[in-house]
């Protein structure tokens, strides 16, 4: 349906410009609703063509998204739940970083540590995240926690195997 629509608009545009003022398309456009303004018909058709192409692009993107979900063997619901969990974790991380940054800035002000204050202020911007001592500390703590949990799980597995 969309392809037929786009093709018919292209045929109209070709007929409009190729036929000149004596062409059938131009004459029909000139007499449309008795306006004697063929440019209005042309503009309306071009706008419809642009909207159709934009819609086709959005539907294509949605199709590609669902194909990628299918390859990952996920349903749309599972993807949404997974994404919401990730977003919640990121929001908690950002909240923790913000509160620690406020405390660290207060400490740097009291102690007169201008370089630390500069790093803390710059660290809140995306381009300076690699400098951010707060973000680095939190990420290091998370990595240590994951490693610790993995070590506990490995010890539990070893203990179970030794009992058998």
PDB file of C-alpha atoms in Angstrom:
ATOM      1  CA  UNK A   1       0.000   0.000   0.000  1.00  0.00           C
ATOM      2  CA  UNK A   2       2.727   2.438   0.984  1.00  0.00           C
ATOM      3  CA  UNK A   3       4.742   1.600  -2.114  1.00  0.00           C
ATOM      4  CA  UNK A   4       1.726   2.261  -4.342  1.00  0.00           C
ATOM      5  CA  UNK A   5       1.136   5.555  -2.545  1.00  0.00           C
ATOM      6  CA  UNK A   6       4.744   6.697  -2.968  1.00  0.00           C
ATOM      7  CA  UNK A   7       4.813   5.628  -6.613  1.00  0.00           C
ATOM      8  CA  UNK A   8       1.574   7.479  -7.379  1.00  0.00           C
ATOM      9  CA  UNK A   9       2.970  10.671  -5.858  1.00  0.00           C
ATOM     10  CA  UNK A  10       6.164  10.284  -7.897  1.00  0.00           C
ATOM     11  CA  UNK A  11       4.079   9.781 -11.051  1.00  0.00           C
ATOM     12  CA  UNK A  12       2.161  12.938 -10.162  1.00  0.00           C
ATOM     13  CA  UNK A  13       5.391  14.914  -9.649  1.00  0.00           C
ATOM     14  CA  UNK A  14       6.898  13.641 -12.892  1.00  0.00           C
ATOM     15  CA  UNK A  15       3.697  14.429 -14.796  1.00  0.00           C
ATOM     16  CA  UNK A  16       3.486  17.858 -13.180  1.00  0.00           C
ATOM     17  CA  UNK A  17       6.999  18.911 -14.172  1.00  0.00           C
ATOM     18  CA  UNK A  18       7.486  16.919 -17.398  1.00  0.00           C
ATOM     19  CA  UNK A  19       4.153  17.870 -18.987  1.00  0.00           C
ATOM     20  CA  UNK A  20       4.630  21.602 -18.532  1.00  0.00           C
ATOM     21  CA  UNK A  21       1.672  23.990 -18.347  1.00  0.00           C
ATOM     22  CA  UNK A  22      -0.091  22.170 -21.159  1.00  0.00           C
ATOM     23  CA  UNK A  23       0.168  18.766 -19.476  1.00  0.00           C
ATOM     24  CA  UNK A  24      -2.831  16.868 -18.135  1.00  0.00           C
ATOM     25  CA  UNK A  25      -1.514  16.750 -14.563  1.00  0.00           C
ATOM     26  CA  UNK A  26      -0.892  20.499 -14.490  1.00  0.00           C
ATOM     27  CA  UNK A  27      -4.340  21.229 -15.933  1.00  0.00           C
ATOM     28  CA  UNK A  28      -6.070  18.893 -13.447  1.00  0.00           C
ATOM     29  CA  UNK A  29      -4.106  20.480 -10.595  1.00  0.00           C
ATOM     30  CA  UNK A  30      -5.086  23.930 -11.854  1.00  0.00           C
ATOM     31  CA  UNK A  31      -8.763  23.004 -11.801  1.00  0.00           C
ATOM     32  CA  UNK A  32      -8.642  21.209  -8.423  1.00  0.00           C
ATOM     33  CA  UNK A  33     -11.484  22.551  -6.268  1.00  0.00           C
ATOM     34  CA  UNK A  34     -11.693  25.518  -8.646  1.00  0.00           C
ATOM     35  CA  UNK A  35      -8.763  27.253  -6.934  1.00  0.00           C
ATOM     36  CA  UNK A  36      -6.720  27.884 -10.092  1.00  0.00           C
ATOM     37  CA  UNK A  37      -3.604  27.304  -7.944  1.00  0.00           C
ATOM     38  CA  UNK A  38      -1.707  24.199  -9.105  1.00  0.00           C
ATOM     39  CA  UNK A  39       1.134  24.977  -6.655  1.00  0.00           C
ATOM     40  CA  UNK A  40      -1.190  24.148  -3.722  1.00  0.00           C
ATOM     41  CA  UNK A  41      -1.741  20.633  -5.083  1.00  0.00           C
ATOM     42  CA  UNK A  42       1.991  20.227  -5.612  1.00  0.00           C
ATOM     43  CA  UNK A  43       2.843  21.341  -2.054  1.00  0.00           C
ATOM     44  CA  UNK A  44       0.163  19.083  -0.531  1.00  0.00           C
ATOM     45  CA  UNK A  45       1.490  16.087  -2.464  1.00  0.00           C
ATOM     46  CA  UNK A  46       5.098  16.794  -1.495  1.00  0.00           C
ATOM     47  CA  UNK A  47       4.111  17.099   2.181  1.00  0.00           C
ATOM     48  CA  UNK A  48       2.213  13.814   1.989  1.00  0.00           C
ATOM     49  CA  UNK A  49       5.225  12.197   0.333  1.00  0.00           C
ATOM     50  CA  UNK A  50       7.550  13.431   3.097  1.00  0.00           C
ATOM     51  CA  UNK A  51       5.167  12.228   5.821  1.00  0.00           C
ATOM     52  CA  UNK A  52       4.870   8.842   4.109  1.00  0.00           C
ATOM     53  CA  UNK A  53       8.638   8.457   3.841  1.00  0.00           C
ATOM     54  CA  UNK A  54       9.074   9.449   7.509  1.00  0.00           C
ATOM     55  CA  UNK A  55       6.405   6.962   8.555  1.00  0.00           C
ATOM     56  CA  UNK A  56       7.999   4.256   6.436  1.00  0.00           C
ATOM     57  CA  UNK A  57      11.324   4.930   8.148  1.00  0.00           C
ATOM     58  CA  UNK A  58       9.792   4.678  11.617  1.00  0.00           C
ATOM     59  CA  UNK A  59       7.953   1.452  10.800  1.00  0.00           C
ATOM     60  CA  UNK A  60      11.176   0.060   9.317  1.00  0.00           C
ATOM     61  CA  UNK A  61      13.062   0.920  12.492  1.00  0.00           C
ATOM     62  CA  UNK A  62      10.398  -0.803  14.586  1.00  0.00           C
ATOM     63  CA  UNK A  63      10.610  -3.870  12.361  1.00  0.00           C
ATOM     64  CA  UNK A  64      14.413  -4.007  12.724  1.00  0.00           C
ATOM     65  CA  UNK A  65      14.086  -3.641  16.505  1.00  0.00           C
ATOM     66  CA  UNK A  66      11.704  -6.590  16.695  1.00  0.00           C
ATOM     67  CA  UNK A  67      13.932  -8.676  14.420  1.00  0.00           C
ATOM     68  CA  UNK A  68      16.852  -7.999  16.787  1.00  0.00           C
ATOM     69  CA  UNK A  69      14.672  -8.985  19.762  1.00  0.00           C
ATOM     70  CA  UNK A  70      13.754 -12.188  17.947  1.00  0.00           C
ATOM     71  CA  UNK A  71      17.449 -12.990  17.369  1.00  0.00           C
ATOM     72  CA  UNK A  72      18.094 -12.443  21.104  1.00  0.00           C
ATOM     73  CA  UNK A  73      15.113 -14.699  21.878  1.00  0.00           C
ATOM     74  CA  UNK A  74      13.454 -11.945  23.915  1.00  0.00           C
ATOM     75  CA  UNK A  75       9.857 -10.838  23.971  1.00  0.00           C
ATOM     76  CA  UNK A  76       9.042  -7.155  24.008  1.00  0.00           C
ATOM     77  CA  UNK A  77       7.917  -7.474  27.638  1.00  0.00           C
ATOM     78  CA  UNK A  78      11.191  -9.137  28.677  1.00  0.00           C
ATOM     79  CA  UNK A  79      13.159  -6.377  26.934  1.00  0.00           C
ATOM     80  CA  UNK A  80      11.172  -3.667  28.739  1.00  0.00           C
ATOM     81  CA  UNK A  81      11.642  -5.336  32.132  1.00  0.00           C
ATOM     82  CA  UNK A  82      15.380  -5.758  31.469  1.00  0.00           C
ATOM     83  CA  UNK A  83      15.745  -2.141  30.323  1.00  0.00           C
ATOM     84  CA  UNK A  84      13.773  -0.776  33.290  1.00  0.00           C
ATOM     85  CA  UNK A  85      16.015  -2.700  35.689  1.00  0.00           C
ATOM     86  CA  UNK A  86      19.118  -1.300  34.006  1.00  0.00           C
ATOM     87  CA  UNK A  87      17.688   2.242  34.065  1.00  0.00           C
ATOM     88  CA  UNK A  88      16.808   1.892  37.748  1.00  0.00           C
ATOM     89  CA  UNK A  89      20.360   0.740  38.535  1.00  0.00           C
ATOM     90  CA  UNK A  90      21.809   3.689  36.582  1.00  0.00           C
ATOM     91  CA  UNK A  91      19.524   6.130  38.405  1.00  0.00           C
ATOM     92  CA  UNK A  92      20.641   4.720  41.764  1.00  0.00           C
ATOM     93  CA  UNK A  93      24.274   4.980  40.690  1.00  0.00           C
ATOM     94  CA  UNK A  94      23.838   8.610  39.595  1.00  0.00           C
ATOM     95  CA  UNK A  95      22.053   9.451  42.857  1.00  0.00           C
ATOM     96  CA  UNK A  96      24.873   7.911  44.887  1.00  0.00           C
ATOM     97  CA  UNK A  97      27.484   9.793  42.840  1.00  0.00           C
ATOM     98  CA  UNK A  98      25.623  13.076  43.305  1.00  0.00           C
ATOM     99  CA  UNK A  99      25.319  12.726  47.073  1.00  0.00           C
ATOM    100  CA  UNK A 100      28.971  11.699  47.473  1.00  0.00           C
ATOM    101  CA  UNK A 101      30.055  14.577  45.217  1.00  0.00           C
ATOM    102  CA  UNK A 102      28.239  17.098  47.439  1.00  0.00           C
ATOM    103  CA  UNK A 103      29.942  15.707  50.551  1.00  0.00           C
ATOM    104  CA  UNK A 104      33.369  15.611  48.861  1.00  0.00           C
ATOM    105  CA  UNK A 105      32.992  19.191  47.575  1.00  0.00           C
ATOM    106  CA  UNK A 106      32.177  20.366  51.106  1.00  0.00           C
ATOM    107  CA  UNK A 107      35.241  18.544  52.441  1.00  0.00           C
ATOM    108  CA  UNK A 108      37.482  19.965  49.673  1.00  0.00           C
ATOM    109  CA  UNK A 109      36.208  23.495  50.435  1.00  0.00           C
ATOM    110  CA  UNK A 110      36.853  23.125  54.156  1.00  0.00           C
ATOM    111  CA  UNK A 111      40.341  21.713  53.592  1.00  0.00           C
ATOM    112  CA  UNK A 112      41.187  24.229  50.836  1.00  0.00           C
ATOM    113  CA  UNK A 113      42.030  21.546  48.238  1.00  0.00           C
ATOM    114  CA  UNK A 114      41.457  23.466  45.017  1.00  0.00           C
ATOM    115  CA  UNK A 115      42.657  20.711  42.653  1.00  0.00           C
ATOM    116  CA  UNK A 116      40.314  18.155  44.258  1.00  0.00           C
ATOM    117  CA  UNK A 117      37.477  20.666  44.056  1.00  0.00           C
ATOM    118  CA  UNK A 118      38.245  21.265  40.359  1.00  0.00           C
ATOM    119  CA  UNK A 119      38.202  17.509  39.609  1.00  0.00           C
ATOM    120  CA  UNK A 120      34.949  17.088  41.506  1.00  0.00           C
ATOM    121  CA  UNK A 121      33.270  19.946  39.646  1.00  0.00           C
ATOM    122  CA  UNK A 122      34.534  18.843  36.232  1.00  0.00           C
ATOM    123  CA  UNK A 123      33.776  15.183  36.939  1.00  0.00           C
ATOM    124  CA  UNK A 124      30.034  15.718  36.759  1.00  0.00           C
ATOM    125  CA  UNK A 125      30.276  16.434  33.012  1.00  0.00           C
ATOM    126  CA  UNK A 126      30.285  13.571  30.501  1.00  0.00           C
ATOM    127  CA  UNK A 127      33.552  14.581  28.845  1.00  0.00           C
ATOM    128  CA  UNK A 128      35.389  14.513  32.188  1.00  0.00           C
ATOM    129  CA  UNK A 129      33.973  11.284  33.656  1.00  0.00           C
ATOM    130  CA  UNK A 130      37.386   9.632  33.473  1.00  0.00           C
ATOM    131  CA  UNK A 131      38.738  12.223  35.959  1.00  0.00           C
ATOM    132  CA  UNK A 132      35.865  11.923  38.381  1.00  0.00           C
ATOM    133  CA  UNK A 133      37.250  10.505  41.641  1.00  0.00           C
ATOM    134  CA  UNK A 134      33.733   9.831  42.980  1.00  0.00           C
ATOM    135  CA  UNK A 135      32.609   7.808  39.956  1.00  0.00           C
ATOM    136  CA  UNK A 136      35.902   5.883  39.925  1.00  0.00           C
ATOM    137  CA  UNK A 137      35.564   5.034  43.625  1.00  0.00           C
ATOM    138  CA  UNK A 138      31.983   3.812  43.260  1.00  0.00           C
ATOM    139  CA  UNK A 139      32.780   1.730  40.187  1.00  0.00           C
ATOM    140  CA  UNK A 140      35.794   0.240  42.001  1.00  0.00           C
ATOM    141  CA  UNK A 141      33.546  -0.620  44.983  1.00  0.00           C
ATOM    142  CA  UNK A 142      31.014  -2.284  42.670  1.00  0.00           C
ATOM    143  CA  UNK A 143      33.767  -4.316  40.982  1.00  0.00           C
ATOM    144  CA  UNK A 144      35.111  -5.424  44.370  1.00  0.00           C
ATOM    145  CA  UNK A 145      31.590  -6.414  45.460  1.00  0.00           C
ATOM    146  CA  UNK A 146      31.085  -8.497  42.310  1.00  0.00           C
ATOM    147  CA  UNK A 147      34.472 -10.176  42.746  1.00  0.00           C
ATOM    148  CA  UNK A 148      33.706 -10.900  46.403  1.00  0.00           C
ATOM    149  CA  UNK A 149      30.308 -12.410  45.526  1.00  0.00           C
ATOM    150  CA  UNK A 150      31.947 -14.522  42.799  1.00  0.00           C
ATOM    151  CA  UNK A 151      34.560 -15.767  45.295  1.00  0.00           C
ATOM    152  CA  UNK A 152      31.827 -16.687  47.804  1.00  0.00           C
ATOM    153  CA  UNK A 153      29.912 -18.543  45.081  1.00  0.00           C
ATOM    154  CA  UNK A 154      33.080 -20.397  44.049  1.00  0.00           C
ATOM    155  CA  UNK A 155      33.799 -21.376  47.672  1.00  0.00           C
ATOM    156  CA  UNK A 156      30.228 -22.591  48.086  1.00  0.00           C
ATOM    157  CA  UNK A 157      30.528 -24.729  44.965  1.00  0.00           C
ATOM    158  CA  UNK A 158      33.881 -26.143  46.134  1.00  0.00           C
ATOM    159  CA  UNK A 159      32.448 -26.972  49.558  1.00  0.00           C
ATOM    160  CA  UNK A 160      29.469 -28.768  47.993  1.00  0.00           C
ATOM    161  CA  UNK A 161      31.792 -30.778  45.720  1.00  0.00           C
ATOM    162  CA  UNK A 162      34.054 -31.774  48.635  1.00  0.00           C
ATOM    163  CA  UNK A 163      31.066 -33.067  50.675  1.00  0.00           C
ATOM    164  CA  UNK A 164      30.000 -35.291  47.784  1.00  0.00           C
TER     165      UNK A 164
END
